[in-house]
């Protein structure tokens, strides 16, 4: 099981990296853009972004946010609630890039059509069960 999880995970990371490369963004940056899109235009702090990231232990959220801002995919403003924090919102350009990525990601998702909805739900339950045993 461990070997299969590692093999599939490695394959998926490689494919996603290849898909994101033409857009000049990394998987952690993609993760941040998706988090921000889910905010539907509402600002969120870098601290809150870090807490929602898939791999928060490996990410320097401030650096990732700075790089996305340099590409005009997000906007940053000082937090009104806490001057030590920065509020972040996805830009129209960031939403457009995610839209393009979503289209390309659909082709990658086609590979997953070999399993049924019931199998997907069962797999997600099993992965959630494994995840519950992981200490943050």
PDB file of C-alpha atoms in Angstrom:
ATOM      1  CA  UNK A   1       0.000   0.000   0.000  1.00  0.00           C
ATOM      2  CA  UNK A   2       2.782   2.415   0.954  1.00  0.00           C
ATOM      3  CA  UNK A   3       4.567   1.761  -2.326  1.00  0.00           C
ATOM      4  CA  UNK A   4       1.388   2.325  -4.342  1.00  0.00           C
ATOM      5  CA  UNK A   5       0.639   5.559  -2.503  1.00  0.00           C
ATOM      6  CA  UNK A   6       4.182   6.819  -3.138  1.00  0.00           C
ATOM      7  CA  UNK A   7       4.107   5.795  -6.804  1.00  0.00           C
ATOM      8  CA  UNK A   8       0.748   7.419  -7.528  1.00  0.00           C
ATOM      9  CA  UNK A   9       1.645  10.498  -5.493  1.00  0.00           C
ATOM     10  CA  UNK A  10       4.946  10.882  -7.350  1.00  0.00           C
ATOM     11  CA  UNK A  11       3.251  10.483 -10.713  1.00  0.00           C
ATOM     12  CA  UNK A  12       0.554  13.014  -9.824  1.00  0.00           C
ATOM     13  CA  UNK A  13       3.077  15.590  -8.564  1.00  0.00           C
ATOM     14  CA  UNK A  14       5.114  15.210 -11.766  1.00  0.00           C
ATOM     15  CA  UNK A  15       2.051  15.634 -13.986  1.00  0.00           C
ATOM     16  CA  UNK A  16       0.799  18.680 -12.063  1.00  0.00           C
ATOM     17  CA  UNK A  17       4.269  20.272 -12.159  1.00  0.00           C
ATOM     18  CA  UNK A  18       4.369  19.752 -15.925  1.00  0.00           C
ATOM     19  CA  UNK A  19       0.899  21.255 -16.275  1.00  0.00           C
ATOM     20  CA  UNK A  20       1.785  24.323 -14.149  1.00  0.00           C
ATOM     21  CA  UNK A  21       5.218  24.969 -15.687  1.00  0.00           C
ATOM     22  CA  UNK A  22       3.951  26.970 -18.707  1.00  0.00           C
ATOM     23  CA  UNK A  23       2.134  29.299 -16.287  1.00  0.00           C
ATOM     24  CA  UNK A  24       5.312  29.896 -14.286  1.00  0.00           C
ATOM     25  CA  UNK A  25       3.802  28.797 -10.990  1.00  0.00           C
ATOM     26  CA  UNK A  26       4.589  26.027  -8.524  1.00  0.00           C
ATOM     27  CA  UNK A  27       2.221  23.636  -6.786  1.00  0.00           C
ATOM     28  CA  UNK A  28       2.322  25.636  -3.517  1.00  0.00           C
ATOM     29  CA  UNK A  29       1.565  28.836  -5.464  1.00  0.00           C
ATOM     30  CA  UNK A  30      -1.285  27.040  -7.238  1.00  0.00           C
ATOM     31  CA  UNK A  31      -2.577  25.936  -3.844  1.00  0.00           C
ATOM     32  CA  UNK A  32      -2.580  29.553  -2.635  1.00  0.00           C
ATOM     33  CA  UNK A  33      -4.431  30.747  -5.748  1.00  0.00           C
ATOM     34  CA  UNK A  34      -7.096  28.088  -5.230  1.00  0.00           C
ATOM     35  CA  UNK A  35      -7.477  29.047  -1.569  1.00  0.00           C
ATOM     36  CA  UNK A  36      -7.885  32.687  -2.578  1.00  0.00           C
ATOM     37  CA  UNK A  37     -10.415  31.869  -5.297  1.00  0.00           C
ATOM     38  CA  UNK A  38     -12.455  30.076  -2.657  1.00  0.00           C
ATOM     39  CA  UNK A  39     -12.546  33.319  -0.653  1.00  0.00           C
ATOM     40  CA  UNK A  40     -14.691  34.849  -3.439  1.00  0.00           C
ATOM     41  CA  UNK A  41     -12.999  38.228  -3.267  1.00  0.00           C
ATOM     42  CA  UNK A  42     -12.717  38.373   0.523  1.00  0.00           C
ATOM     43  CA  UNK A  43      -9.261  39.185   1.880  1.00  0.00           C
ATOM     44  CA  UNK A  44      -7.405  36.564   3.891  1.00  0.00           C
ATOM     45  CA  UNK A  45      -4.169  36.849   5.871  1.00  0.00           C
ATOM     46  CA  UNK A  46      -0.990  34.998   5.014  1.00  0.00           C
ATOM     47  CA  UNK A  47      -1.286  33.278   8.389  1.00  0.00           C
ATOM     48  CA  UNK A  48      -4.715  31.920   7.486  1.00  0.00           C
ATOM     49  CA  UNK A  49      -3.464  30.880   4.046  1.00  0.00           C
ATOM     50  CA  UNK A  50      -0.646  28.892   5.678  1.00  0.00           C
ATOM     51  CA  UNK A  51      -3.173  27.062   7.862  1.00  0.00           C
ATOM     52  CA  UNK A  52      -5.182  26.000   4.812  1.00  0.00           C
ATOM     53  CA  UNK A  53      -2.308  24.918   2.605  1.00  0.00           C
ATOM     54  CA  UNK A  54      -1.937  21.278   1.620  1.00  0.00           C
ATOM     55  CA  UNK A  55       1.718  21.187   2.676  1.00  0.00           C
ATOM     56  CA  UNK A  56       1.949  23.992   5.234  1.00  0.00           C
ATOM     57  CA  UNK A  57       5.092  22.574   6.871  1.00  0.00           C
ATOM     58  CA  UNK A  58       7.101  22.965   3.677  1.00  0.00           C
ATOM     59  CA  UNK A  59       5.910  26.421   2.650  1.00  0.00           C
ATOM     60  CA  UNK A  60       7.213  29.890   3.270  1.00  0.00           C
ATOM     61  CA  UNK A  61       3.845  31.496   2.682  1.00  0.00           C
ATOM     62  CA  UNK A  62       5.115  35.078   2.729  1.00  0.00           C
ATOM     63  CA  UNK A  63       7.688  34.352   0.026  1.00  0.00           C
ATOM     64  CA  UNK A  64       5.117  32.489  -2.087  1.00  0.00           C
ATOM     65  CA  UNK A  65       2.647  35.370  -1.745  1.00  0.00           C
ATOM     66  CA  UNK A  66       5.355  37.875  -2.712  1.00  0.00           C
ATOM     67  CA  UNK A  67       6.090  35.918  -5.888  1.00  0.00           C
ATOM     68  CA  UNK A  68       2.410  35.737  -6.811  1.00  0.00           C
ATOM     69  CA  UNK A  69       2.071  39.484  -6.206  1.00  0.00           C
ATOM     70  CA  UNK A  70       5.097  40.132  -8.451  1.00  0.00           C
ATOM     71  CA  UNK A  71       3.250  38.239 -11.208  1.00  0.00           C
ATOM     72  CA  UNK A  72       0.096  40.343 -10.550  1.00  0.00           C
ATOM     73  CA  UNK A  73      -1.894  37.180  -9.730  1.00  0.00           C
ATOM     74  CA  UNK A  74      -2.817  38.507  -6.285  1.00  0.00           C
ATOM     75  CA  UNK A  75      -2.911  41.806  -4.413  1.00  0.00           C
ATOM     76  CA  UNK A  76      -1.502  42.399  -0.947  1.00  0.00           C
ATOM     77  CA  UNK A  77      -2.489  45.114   1.499  1.00  0.00           C
ATOM     78  CA  UNK A  78      -1.559  45.700   5.139  1.00  0.00           C
ATOM     79  CA  UNK A  79      -4.138  44.185   7.453  1.00  0.00           C
ATOM     80  CA  UNK A  80      -6.430  46.663   9.154  1.00  0.00           C
ATOM     81  CA  UNK A  81      -6.965  44.220  12.027  1.00  0.00           C
ATOM     82  CA  UNK A  82      -3.295  43.456  12.733  1.00  0.00           C
ATOM     83  CA  UNK A  83      -0.470  45.562  11.308  1.00  0.00           C
ATOM     84  CA  UNK A  84       1.874  42.542  11.464  1.00  0.00           C
ATOM     85  CA  UNK A  85      -0.245  40.715   8.895  1.00  0.00           C
ATOM     86  CA  UNK A  86      -0.898  41.177   5.195  1.00  0.00           C
ATOM     87  CA  UNK A  87      -4.320  40.667   3.627  1.00  0.00           C
ATOM     88  CA  UNK A  88      -4.315  38.895   0.276  1.00  0.00           C
ATOM     89  CA  UNK A  89      -6.921  38.765  -2.511  1.00  0.00           C
ATOM     90  CA  UNK A  90      -6.748  37.011  -5.871  1.00  0.00           C
ATOM     91  CA  UNK A  91      -6.633  39.391  -8.846  1.00  0.00           C
ATOM     92  CA  UNK A  92      -8.656  39.187 -12.073  1.00  0.00           C
ATOM     93  CA  UNK A  93      -5.471  37.976 -13.769  1.00  0.00           C
ATOM     94  CA  UNK A  94      -5.077  35.275 -11.101  1.00  0.00           C
ATOM     95  CA  UNK A  95      -8.655  34.122 -11.707  1.00  0.00           C
ATOM     96  CA  UNK A  96      -8.007  34.020 -15.452  1.00  0.00           C
ATOM     97  CA  UNK A  97      -4.861  31.917 -14.990  1.00  0.00           C
ATOM     98  CA  UNK A  98      -6.758  29.508 -12.726  1.00  0.00           C
ATOM     99  CA  UNK A  99      -9.469  29.225 -15.380  1.00  0.00           C
ATOM    100  CA  UNK A 100      -6.848  28.201 -17.960  1.00  0.00           C
ATOM    101  CA  UNK A 101      -5.288  25.737 -15.528  1.00  0.00           C
ATOM    102  CA  UNK A 102      -8.707  24.255 -14.721  1.00  0.00           C
ATOM    103  CA  UNK A 103      -9.229  23.509 -18.420  1.00  0.00           C
ATOM    104  CA  UNK A 104      -5.884  21.704 -18.665  1.00  0.00           C
ATOM    105  CA  UNK A 105      -6.456  19.959 -15.309  1.00  0.00           C
ATOM    106  CA  UNK A 106      -9.664  18.450 -16.683  1.00  0.00           C
ATOM    107  CA  UNK A 107      -7.570  16.342 -19.072  1.00  0.00           C
ATOM    108  CA  UNK A 108      -5.537  15.052 -16.136  1.00  0.00           C
ATOM    109  CA  UNK A 109      -8.760  14.310 -14.251  1.00  0.00           C
ATOM    110  CA  UNK A 110      -9.957  12.176 -17.192  1.00  0.00           C
ATOM    111  CA  UNK A 111      -7.473   9.525 -16.072  1.00  0.00           C
ATOM    112  CA  UNK A 112      -9.460   9.189 -12.856  1.00  0.00           C
ATOM    113  CA  UNK A 113     -12.614   8.257 -14.759  1.00  0.00           C
ATOM    114  CA  UNK A 114     -11.530   4.617 -14.579  1.00  0.00           C
ATOM    115  CA  UNK A 115     -12.934   4.464 -11.035  1.00  0.00           C
ATOM    116  CA  UNK A 116     -16.579   4.865 -10.113  1.00  0.00           C
ATOM    117  CA  UNK A 117     -18.068   7.539  -7.870  1.00  0.00           C
ATOM    118  CA  UNK A 118     -18.576   4.920  -5.149  1.00  0.00           C
ATOM    119  CA  UNK A 119     -14.915   3.902  -5.435  1.00  0.00           C
ATOM    120  CA  UNK A 120     -13.834   7.554  -5.222  1.00  0.00           C
ATOM    121  CA  UNK A 121     -15.906   8.023  -2.067  1.00  0.00           C
ATOM    122  CA  UNK A 122     -14.482   4.835  -0.544  1.00  0.00           C
ATOM    123  CA  UNK A 123     -10.921   5.892  -1.398  1.00  0.00           C
ATOM    124  CA  UNK A 124     -11.500   9.337   0.110  1.00  0.00           C
ATOM    125  CA  UNK A 125     -12.845   7.748   3.306  1.00  0.00           C
ATOM    126  CA  UNK A 126      -9.759   5.539   3.540  1.00  0.00           C
ATOM    127  CA  UNK A 127      -7.386   8.448   2.882  1.00  0.00           C
ATOM    128  CA  UNK A 128      -9.231  10.535   5.493  1.00  0.00           C
ATOM    129  CA  UNK A 129      -8.834   7.665   7.945  1.00  0.00           C
ATOM    130  CA  UNK A 130      -5.078   7.582   7.282  1.00  0.00           C
ATOM    131  CA  UNK A 131      -4.885  11.394   7.518  1.00  0.00           C
ATOM    132  CA  UNK A 132      -6.609  11.362  10.898  1.00  0.00           C
ATOM    133  CA  UNK A 133      -3.628   9.472  12.292  1.00  0.00           C
ATOM    134  CA  UNK A 134      -1.128  12.071  11.077  1.00  0.00           C
ATOM    135  CA  UNK A 135      -0.046  14.617  13.662  1.00  0.00           C
ATOM    136  CA  UNK A 136       0.297  18.171  12.320  1.00  0.00           C
TER     137      UNK A 136
END
